[in-house]
Amino acid sequence: MFPSTGNRKRTGESKLFSKRLELNAFDALGVIYLTAGVLFAVAAQLVLKLGLLNSGSCDDQLMIPCVGRKIVTGPIMLGISLHVIDTIFWIFAVSRLELSFAYPVSSLQYILIFAASWYVLGEHISSLRMLGLMVICAGIIVMSLDARKI
Amino acid sequence: MSPIVYLLSTVALVVCCQFLIKRGVSGSLARRGRNKNVLQRFVSRVFERHIVAALCLYAVATVLWLIALSMVDLSYAYPFVSLSILFTVGGAVVWFRESVSTARKVGIGLICGGLFLIALT
């Protein structure tokens, strides 16, 4: 769910990671971890949304107990597990890759989730929403221009 | 309540988690782990009190996220995750005295602009 903010703090603890300071943007294993992380993140959100859609509406009930009951169902637990796996992959990926490379690639998540929302869930993506997505991705790429200094 | 309240509370909690985790992994832990094996170091790091608090907040955030997601489209909700970048960087400047470059300020401005466009839909 929130894959790309948690672990980038790690560059601050360079002492703990001193053995891995020579990072390479195109470390093959790192790229595999990163790709897996992105795919698991997209899958997690899709499964969560599908699980919520298929378990009925909460309209006429109190929101928190209603969603609480849904959490213990299979699809939601699966979605949460996928999200945990995605976070672990992201931690492995950023321990091998430069953040200035990992960051922009992780913004692919936003694009893939939009594509999946449209293709799998049949959500309507208005041109304004599309424009908003492109501006956010541009922002993440601009931020990554000096990601080494985080 | 409006779904945007749930989305913003999720973001706020996740940002608090980031600060707690940063607090938890900074400082004495690196030294404390010197004479332990990998597993012991992992366990002492995960059960540090700030980290435990962060994980609990994260669980609450997940429930709020699911509530929001049950009310709105995924393509509307997910971009709000990017708002956590803004608050995490803001908090890092205020509480951890980290410096922020121009590129990062421009990037954050773009993220907020894009999010504003999505929130309009």
mmCIF file of N, CA and C in Angstrom, chain B residues 2-111:
data_model
loop_
_atom_site.group_PDB
_atom_site.id
_atom_site.type_symbol
_atom_site.label_atom_id
_atom_site.label_comp_id
_atom_site.label_asym_id
_atom_site.label_seq_id
_atom_site.Cartn_x
_atom_site.Cartn_y
_atom_site.Cartn_z
ATOM 1 N N SER B 2 -16.584 11.596 5.038
ATOM 2 C CA SER B 2 -16.139 11.622 3.646
ATOM 3 C C SER B 2 -14.903 10.726 3.460
ATOM 4 N N PRO B 3 -14.820 10.048 2.325
ATOM 5 C CA PRO B 3 -13.664 9.158 2.101
ATOM 6 C C PRO B 3 -12.331 9.900 2.188
ATOM 7 N N ILE B 4 -12.358 11.192 1.861
ATOM 8 C CA ILE B 4 -11.105 11.934 1.870
ATOM 9 C C ILE B 4 -10.562 12.046 3.300
ATOM 10 N N VAL B 5 -11.467 12.044 4.311
ATOM 11 C CA VAL B 5 -11.020 12.069 5.708
ATOM 12 C C VAL B 5 -10.246 10.788 6.020
ATOM 13 N N TYR B 6 -10.784 9.634 5.558
ATOM 14 C CA TYR B 6 -10.100 8.364 5.791
ATOM 15 C C TYR B 6 -8.755 8.328 5.067
ATOM 16 N N LEU B 7 -8.756 8.828 3.822
ATOM 17 C CA LEU B 7 -7.505 8.808 3.057
ATOM 18 C C LEU B 7 -6.443 9.657 3.744
ATOM 19 N N LEU B 8 -6.834 10.853 4.202
ATOM 20 C CA LEU B 8 -5.860 11.742 4.844
ATOM 21 C C LEU B 8 -5.405 11.178 6.191
ATOM 22 N N SER B 9 -6.324 10.534 6.945
ATOM 23 C CA SER B 9 -5.878 9.940 8.216
ATOM 24 C C SER B 9 -4.908 8.794 7.963
ATOM 25 N N THR B 10 -5.170 8.005 6.905
ATOM 26 C CA THR B 10 -4.228 6.936 6.570
ATOM 27 C C THR B 10 -2.852 7.515 6.318
ATOM 28 N N VAL B 11 -2.813 8.573 5.494
ATOM 29 C CA VAL B 11 -1.538 9.198 5.160
ATOM 30 C C VAL B 11 -0.852 9.716 6.432
ATOM 31 N N ALA B 12 -1.638 10.384 7.307
ATOM 32 C CA ALA B 12 -1.051 10.937 8.532
ATOM 33 C C ALA B 12 -0.432 9.837 9.392
ATOM 34 N N LEU B 13 -1.154 8.714 9.525
ATOM 35 C CA LEU B 13 -0.633 7.617 10.354
ATOM 36 C C LEU B 13 0.627 7.015 9.750
ATOM 37 N N VAL B 14 0.611 6.853 8.414
ATOM 38 C CA VAL B 14 1.776 6.260 7.763
ATOM 39 C C VAL B 14 3.000 7.162 7.947
ATOM 40 N N VAL B 15 2.773 8.472 7.871
ATOM 41 C CA VAL B 15 3.887 9.407 8.067
ATOM 42 C C VAL B 15 4.414 9.297 9.498
ATOM 43 N N CYS B 16 3.502 9.183 10.489
ATOM 44 C CA CYS B 16 3.951 8.987 11.880
ATOM 45 C C CYS B 16 4.793 7.725 11.990
ATOM 46 N N CYS B 17 4.382 6.664 11.275
ATOM 47 C CA CYS B 17 5.161 5.421 11.285
ATOM 48 C C CYS B 17 6.583 5.669 10.791
ATOM 49 N N GLN B 18 6.696 6.459 9.725
ATOM 50 C CA GLN B 18 8.032 6.716 9.168
ATOM 51 C C GLN B 18 8.929 7.369 10.206
ATOM 52 N N PHE B 19 8.373 8.353 10.953
ATOM 53 C CA PHE B 19 9.184 9.049 11.956
ATOM 54 C C PHE B 19 9.562 8.108 13.087
ATOM 55 N N LEU B 20 8.597 7.274 13.512
ATOM 56 C CA LEU B 20 8.891 6.339 14.604
ATOM 57 C C LEU B 20 9.962 5.333 14.171
ATOM 58 N N ILE B 21 9.853 4.864 12.919
ATOM 59 C CA ILE B 21 10.837 3.890 12.435
ATOM 60 C C ILE B 21 12.214 4.534 12.355
ATOM 61 N N LYS B 22 12.234 5.758 11.842
ATOM 62 C CA LYS B 22 13.507 6.473 11.742
ATOM 63 C C LYS B 22 14.118 6.649 13.132
ATOM 64 N N ARG B 23 13.285 7.050 14.070
ATOM 65 C CA ARG B 23 13.714 7.203 15.462
ATOM 66 C C ARG B 23 14.242 5.878 16.004
ATOM 67 N N GLY B 24 13.499 4.805 15.685
ATOM 68 C CA GLY B 24 13.862 3.489 16.208
ATOM 69 C C GLY B 24 15.163 2.944 15.653
ATOM 70 N N VAL B 25 15.443 3.207 14.375
ATOM 71 C CA VAL B 25 16.664 2.634 13.785
ATOM 72 C C VAL B 25 17.860 3.562 13.957
ATOM 73 N N SER B 26 17.633 4.812 14.398
ATOM 74 C CA SER B 26 18.763 5.727 14.567
ATOM 75 C C SER B 26 19.411 5.502 15.927
ATOM 76 N N GLY B 27 20.605 6.010 16.072
ATOM 77 C CA GLY B 27 21.219 6.087 17.396
ATOM 78 C C GLY B 27 21.809 4.797 17.908
ATOM 79 N N SER B 28 21.417 4.445 19.128
ATOM 80 C CA SER B 28 22.142 3.423 19.879
ATOM 81 C C SER B 28 22.071 2.027 19.264
ATOM 82 N N LEU B 29 21.112 1.784 18.391
ATOM 83 C CA LEU B 29 20.938 0.413 17.935
ATOM 84 C C LEU B 29 22.135 -0.138 17.187
ATOM 85 N N ALA B 30 22.778 0.699 16.420
ATOM 86 C CA ALA B 30 23.918 0.225 15.645
ATOM 87 C C ALA B 30 24.996 -0.305 16.583
ATOM 88 N N ARG B 31 25.207 0.410 17.707
ATOM 89 C CA ARG B 31 26.231 -0.016 18.655
ATOM 90 C C ARG B 31 25.793 -1.249 19.427
ATOM 91 N N ARG B 32 24.509 -1.228 19.845
ATOM 92 C CA ARG B 32 24.013 -2.323 20.652
ATOM 93 C C ARG B 32 24.146 -3.666 19.932
ATOM 94 N N GLY B 33 24.054 -3.623 18.595
ATOM 95 C CA GLY B 33 24.053 -4.868 17.835
ATOM 96 C C GLY B 33 25.434 -5.415 17.525
ATOM 97 N N ARG B 34 26.458 -4.752 17.997
ATOM 98 C CA ARG B 34 27.822 -5.113 17.606
ATOM 99 C C ARG B 34 28.171 -6.597 17.814
ATOM 100 N N ASN B 35 27.865 -7.142 19.008
ATOM 101 C CA ASN B 35 28.339 -8.491 19.319
ATOM 102 C C ASN B 35 27.296 -9.581 19.136
ATOM 103 N N LYS B 36 26.254 -9.282 18.375
ATOM 104 C CA LYS B 36 25.203 -10.277 18.211
ATOM 105 C C LYS B 36 25.212 -10.822 16.796
ATOM 106 N N ASN B 37 24.582 -11.976 16.642
ATOM 107 C CA ASN B 37 24.480 -12.494 15.278
ATOM 108 C C ASN B 37 23.315 -11.813 14.550
ATOM 109 N N VAL B 38 23.170 -12.143 13.274
ATOM 110 C CA VAL B 38 22.198 -11.444 12.429
ATOM 111 C C VAL B 38 20.783 -11.567 12.989
ATOM 112 N N LEU B 39 20.427 -12.759 13.444
ATOM 113 C CA LEU B 39 19.069 -12.982 13.932
ATOM 114 C C LEU B 39 18.793 -12.153 15.184
ATOM 115 N N GLN B 40 19.758 -12.161 16.116
ATOM 116 C CA GLN B 40 19.573 -11.391 17.354
ATOM 117 C C GLN B 40 19.461 -9.902 17.062
ATOM 118 N N ARG B 41 20.287 -9.447 16.111
ATOM 119 C CA ARG B 41 20.222 -8.026 15.761
ATOM 120 C C ARG B 41 18.862 -7.690 15.157
ATOM 121 N N PHE B 42 18.371 -8.598 14.283
ATOM 122 C CA PHE B 42 17.068 -8.383 13.650
ATOM 123 C C PHE B 42 15.973 -8.311 14.710
ATOM 124 N N VAL B 43 15.993 -9.260 15.650
ATOM 125 C CA VAL B 43 14.957 -9.304 16.679
ATOM 126 C C VAL B 43 15.014 -8.058 17.560
ATOM 127 N N SER B 44 16.217 -7.653 17.974
ATOM 128 C CA SER B 44 16.296 -6.487 18.857
ATOM 129 C C SER B 44 15.873 -5.224 18.115
ATOM 130 N N ARG B 45 16.064 -5.205 16.801
ATOM 131 C CA ARG B 45 15.656 -4.027 16.048
ATOM 132 C C ARG B 45 14.149 -3.971 15.873
ATOM 133 N N VAL B 46 13.542 -5.143 15.565
ATOM 134 C CA VAL B 46 12.109 -5.166 15.298
ATOM 135 C C VAL B 46 11.315 -4.906 16.581
ATOM 136 N N PHE B 47 11.827 -5.374 17.736
ATOM 137 C CA PHE B 47 11.073 -5.204 18.972
ATOM 138 C C PHE B 47 11.476 -3.960 19.755
ATOM 139 N N GLU B 48 12.189 -3.081 19.112
ATOM 140 C CA GLU B 48 12.487 -1.779 19.716
ATOM 141 C C GLU B 48 11.155 -1.049 19.877
ATOM 142 N N ARG B 49 10.997 -0.247 20.975
ATOM 143 C CA ARG B 49 9.628 0.238 21.268
ATOM 144 C C ARG B 49 9.066 1.185 20.207
ATOM 145 N N HIS B 50 9.927 2.015 19.590
ATOM 146 C CA HIS B 50 9.403 2.887 18.534
ATOM 147 C C HIS B 50 8.906 2.064 17.346
ATOM 148 N N ILE B 51 9.641 1.001 17.036
ATOM 149 C CA ILE B 51 9.263 0.171 15.888
ATOM 150 C C ILE B 51 7.949 -0.544 16.184
ATOM 151 N N VAL B 52 7.796 -1.040 17.415
ATOM 152 C CA VAL B 52 6.550 -1.718 17.785
ATOM 153 C C VAL B 52 5.378 -0.741 17.667
ATOM 154 N N ALA B 53 5.580 0.483 18.165
ATOM 155 C CA ALA B 53 4.527 1.496 18.061
ATOM 156 C C ALA B 53 4.197 1.761 16.592
ATOM 157 N N ALA B 54 5.240 1.845 15.754
ATOM 158 C CA ALA B 54 5.021 2.114 14.332
ATOM 159 C C ALA B 54 4.216 0.993 13.690
ATOM 160 N N LEU B 55 4.544 -0.259 14.032
ATOM 161 C CA LEU B 55 3.826 -1.381 13.425
ATOM 162 C C LEU B 55 2.351 -1.369 13.843
ATOM 163 N N CYS B 56 2.095 -0.992 15.112
ATOM 164 C CA CYS B 56 0.693 -0.910 15.564
ATOM 165 C C CYS B 56 -0.059 0.176 14.789
ATOM 166 N N LEU B 57 0.578 1.351 14.647
ATOM 167 C CA LEU B 57 -0.057 2.428 13.883
ATOM 168 C C LEU B 57 -0.311 1.986 12.448
ATOM 169 N N TYR B 58 0.622 1.201 11.930
ATOM 170 C CA TYR B 58 0.493 0.740 10.547
ATOM 171 C C TYR B 58 -0.736 -0.154 10.387
ATOM 172 N N ALA B 59 -1.000 -0.961 11.411
ATOM 173 C CA ALA B 59 -2.191 -1.818 11.363
ATOM 174 C C ALA B 59 -3.460 -0.963 11.341
ATOM 175 N N VAL B 60 -3.489 0.093 12.176
ATOM 176 C CA VAL B 60 -4.646 0.996 12.182
ATOM 177 C C VAL B 60 -4.791 1.652 10.813
ATOM 178 N N ALA B 61 -3.634 2.078 10.249
ATOM 179 C CA ALA B 61 -3.653 2.731 8.940
ATOM 180 C C ALA B 61 -4.240 1.805 7.885
ATOM 181 N N THR B 62 -3.914 0.509 7.984
ATOM 182 C CA THR B 62 -4.427 -0.456 7.009
ATOM 183 C C THR B 62 -5.951 -0.531 7.074
ATOM 184 N N VAL B 63 -6.508 -0.533 8.314
ATOM 185 C CA VAL B 63 -7.970 -0.575 8.453
ATOM 186 C C VAL B 63 -8.593 0.668 7.821
ATOM 187 N N LEU B 64 -8.013 1.847 8.120
ATOM 188 C CA LEU B 64 -8.552 3.086 7.546
ATOM 189 C C LEU B 64 -8.459 3.070 6.024
ATOM 190 N N TRP B 65 -7.347 2.515 5.519
ATOM 191 C CA TRP B 65 -7.168 2.431 4.067
ATOM 192 C C TRP B 65 -8.264 1.553 3.448
ATOM 193 N N LEU B 66 -8.561 0.442 4.110
ATOM 194 C CA LEU B 66 -9.589 -0.457 3.577
ATOM 195 C C LEU B 66 -10.958 0.220 3.608
ATOM 196 N N ILE B 67 -11.232 1.003 4.658
ATOM 197 C CA ILE B 67 -12.499 1.737 4.707
ATOM 198 C C ILE B 67 -12.589 2.693 3.521
ATOM 199 N N ALA B 68 -11.497 3.454 3.312
ATOM 200 C CA ALA B 68 -11.490 4.407 2.201
ATOM 201 C C ALA B 68 -11.670 3.682 0.877
ATOM 202 N N LEU B 69 -10.949 2.560 0.738
ATOM 203 C CA LEU B 69 -10.978 1.826 -0.523
ATOM 204 C C LEU B 69 -12.355 1.227 -0.792
ATOM 205 N N SER B 70 -13.108 0.959 0.286
ATOM 206 C CA SER B 70 -14.436 0.408 0.051
ATOM 207 C C SER B 70 -15.417 1.502 -0.368
ATOM 208 N N MET B 71 -15.005 2.771 -0.243
ATOM 209 C CA MET B 71 -15.895 3.868 -0.607
ATOM 210 C C MET B 71 -15.585 4.477 -1.971
ATOM 211 N N VAL B 72 -14.338 4.453 -2.390
ATOM 212 C CA VAL B 72 -13.973 5.147 -3.639
ATOM 213 C C VAL B 72 -13.222 4.230 -4.594
ATOM 214 N N ASP B 73 -13.073 4.704 -5.844
ATOM 215 C CA ASP B 73 -12.297 3.990 -6.857
ATOM 216 C C ASP B 73 -10.845 3.850 -6.419
ATOM 217 N N LEU B 74 -10.222 2.750 -6.837
ATOM 218 C CA LEU B 74 -8.798 2.564 -6.569
ATOM 219 C C LEU B 74 -7.970 3.646 -7.263
ATOM 220 N N SER B 75 -8.394 4.030 -8.475
ATOM 221 C CA SER B 75 -7.618 5.029 -9.222
ATOM 222 C C SER B 75 -7.773 6.423 -8.621
ATOM 223 N N TYR B 76 -8.761 6.597 -7.724
ATOM 224 C CA TYR B 76 -8.886 7.862 -6.998
ATOM 225 C C TYR B 76 -8.059 7.798 -5.717
ATOM 226 N N ALA B 77 -8.136 6.646 -5.027
ATOM 227 C CA ALA B 77 -7.509 6.532 -3.703
ATOM 228 C C ALA B 77 -5.989 6.430 -3.779
ATOM 229 N N TYR B 78 -5.469 5.639 -4.711
ATOM 230 C CA TYR B 78 -4.041 5.310 -4.648
ATOM 231 C C TYR B 78 -3.117 6.517 -4.750
ATOM 232 N N PRO B 79 -3.426 7.501 -5.624
ATOM 233 C CA PRO B 79 -2.513 8.660 -5.696
ATOM 234 C C PRO B 79 -2.334 9.383 -4.365
ATOM 235 N N PHE B 80 -3.273 9.220 -3.427
ATOM 236 C CA PHE B 80 -3.114 9.882 -2.129
ATOM 237 C C PHE B 80 -1.914 9.362 -1.354
ATOM 238 N N VAL B 81 -1.491 8.146 -1.713
ATOM 239 C CA VAL B 81 -0.288 7.599 -1.088
ATOM 240 C C VAL B 81 0.895 8.547 -1.297
ATOM 241 N N SER B 82 0.909 9.214 -2.461
ATOM 242 C CA SER B 82 2.041 10.086 -2.764
ATOM 243 C C SER B 82 2.079 11.304 -1.839
ATOM 244 N N LEU B 83 0.950 11.603 -1.193
ATOM 245 C CA LEU B 83 0.920 12.727 -0.250
ATOM 246 C C LEU B 83 1.824 12.448 0.957
ATOM 247 N N SER B 84 2.021 11.153 1.254
ATOM 248 C CA SER B 84 2.883 10.822 2.398
ATOM 249 C C SER B 84 4.319 11.295 2.150
ATOM 250 N N ILE B 85 4.706 11.394 0.872
ATOM 251 C CA ILE B 85 6.054 11.910 0.567
ATOM 252 C C ILE B 85 6.172 13.342 1.079
ATOM 253 N N LEU B 86 5.139 14.150 0.788
ATOM 254 C CA LEU B 86 5.166 15.558 1.205
ATOM 255 C C LEU B 86 5.348 15.686 2.718
ATOM 256 N N PHE B 87 4.503 14.966 3.488
ATOM 257 C CA PHE B 87 4.543 15.128 4.938
ATOM 258 C C PHE B 87 5.789 14.494 5.546
ATOM 259 N N THR B 88 6.250 13.399 4.938
ATOM 260 C CA THR B 88 7.467 12.775 5.470
ATOM 261 C C THR B 88 8.649 13.713 5.293
ATOM 262 N N VAL B 89 8.751 14.323 4.109
ATOM 263 C CA VAL B 89 9.856 15.251 3.878
ATOM 264 C C VAL B 89 9.716 16.476 4.785
ATOM 265 N N GLY B 90 8.481 16.992 4.905
ATOM 266 C CA GLY B 90 8.248 18.145 5.778
ATOM 267 C C GLY B 90 8.678 17.850 7.212
ATOM 268 N N GLY B 91 8.252 16.694 7.730
ATOM 269 C CA GLY B 91 8.607 16.316 9.097
ATOM 270 C C GLY B 91 10.096 16.087 9.257
ATOM 271 N N ALA B 92 10.716 15.518 8.211
ATOM 272 C CA ALA B 92 12.158 15.267 8.273
ATOM 273 C C ALA B 92 12.915 16.581 8.409
ATOM 274 N N VAL B 93 12.400 17.627 7.742
ATOM 275 C CA VAL B 93 13.041 18.941 7.840
ATOM 276 C C VAL B 93 12.862 19.516 9.242
ATOM 277 N N VAL B 94 11.617 19.425 9.773
ATOM 278 C CA VAL B 94 11.321 20.066 11.050
ATOM 279 C C VAL B 94 11.944 19.312 12.220
ATOM 280 N N TRP B 95 11.750 17.978 12.253
ATOM 281 C CA TRP B 95 12.153 17.225 13.448
ATOM 282 C C TRP B 95 13.531 16.588 13.340
ATOM 283 N N PHE B 96 13.933 16.207 12.132
ATOM 284 C CA PHE B 96 15.241 15.551 12.007
ATOM 285 C C PHE B 96 16.285 16.479 11.402
ATOM 286 N N ARG B 97 15.875 17.735 11.156
ATOM 287 C CA ARG B 97 16.787 18.757 10.650
ATOM 288 C C ARG B 97 17.519 18.313 9.386
ATOM 289 N N GLU B 98 16.792 17.603 8.503
ATOM 290 C CA GLU B 98 17.391 17.237 7.225
ATOM 291 C C GLU B 98 17.199 18.409 6.266
ATOM 292 N N SER B 99 18.110 18.567 5.311
ATOM 293 C CA SER B 99 17.958 19.683 4.373
ATOM 294 C C SER B 99 17.284 19.190 3.090
ATOM 295 N N VAL B 100 16.569 20.089 2.447
ATOM 296 C CA VAL B 100 15.818 19.716 1.251
ATOM 297 C C VAL B 100 16.283 20.557 0.071
ATOM 298 N N SER B 101 16.646 19.898 -1.011
ATOM 299 C CA SER B 101 17.166 20.612 -2.175
ATOM 300 C C SER B 101 16.042 21.207 -3.016
ATOM 301 N N THR B 102 16.428 22.056 -3.951
ATOM 302 C CA THR B 102 15.439 22.676 -4.852
ATOM 303 C C THR B 102 14.706 21.623 -5.671
ATOM 304 N N ALA B 103 15.469 20.636 -6.186
ATOM 305 C CA ALA B 103 14.830 19.598 -7.014
ATOM 306 C C ALA B 103 13.728 18.918 -6.225
ATOM 307 N N ARG B 104 13.991 18.672 -4.939
ATOM 308 C CA ARG B 104 12.991 17.987 -4.136
ATOM 309 C C ARG B 104 11.772 18.867 -3.906
ATOM 310 N N LYS B 105 12.011 20.176 -3.691
ATOM 311 C CA LYS B 105 10.870 21.076 -3.496
ATOM 312 C C LYS B 105 10.003 21.123 -4.745
ATOM 313 N N VAL B 106 10.660 21.207 -5.923
ATOM 314 C CA VAL B 106 9.905 21.239 -7.183
ATOM 315 C C VAL B 106 9.108 19.942 -7.334
ATOM 316 N N GLY B 107 9.771 18.808 -7.049
ATOM 317 C CA GLY B 107 9.107 17.507 -7.167
ATOM 318 C C GLY B 107 7.876 17.422 -6.287
ATOM 319 N N ILE B 108 8.033 17.884 -5.045
ATOM 320 C CA ILE B 108 6.905 17.842 -4.109
ATOM 321 C C ILE B 108 5.772 18.738 -4.588
ATOM 322 N N GLY B 109 6.136 19.913 -5.137
ATOM 323 C CA GLY B 109 5.126 20.806 -5.697
ATOM 324 C C GLY B 109 4.333 20.121 -6.795
ATOM 325 N N LEU B 110 5.050 19.406 -7.688
ATOM 326 C CA LEU B 110 4.373 18.702 -8.777
ATOM 327 C C LEU B 110 3.443 17.619 -8.234
ATOM 328 N N ILE B 111 3.929 16.865 -7.234
ATOM 329 C CA ILE B 111 3.109 15.796 -6.656
ATOM 330 C C ILE B 111 1.815 16.377 -6.086
#
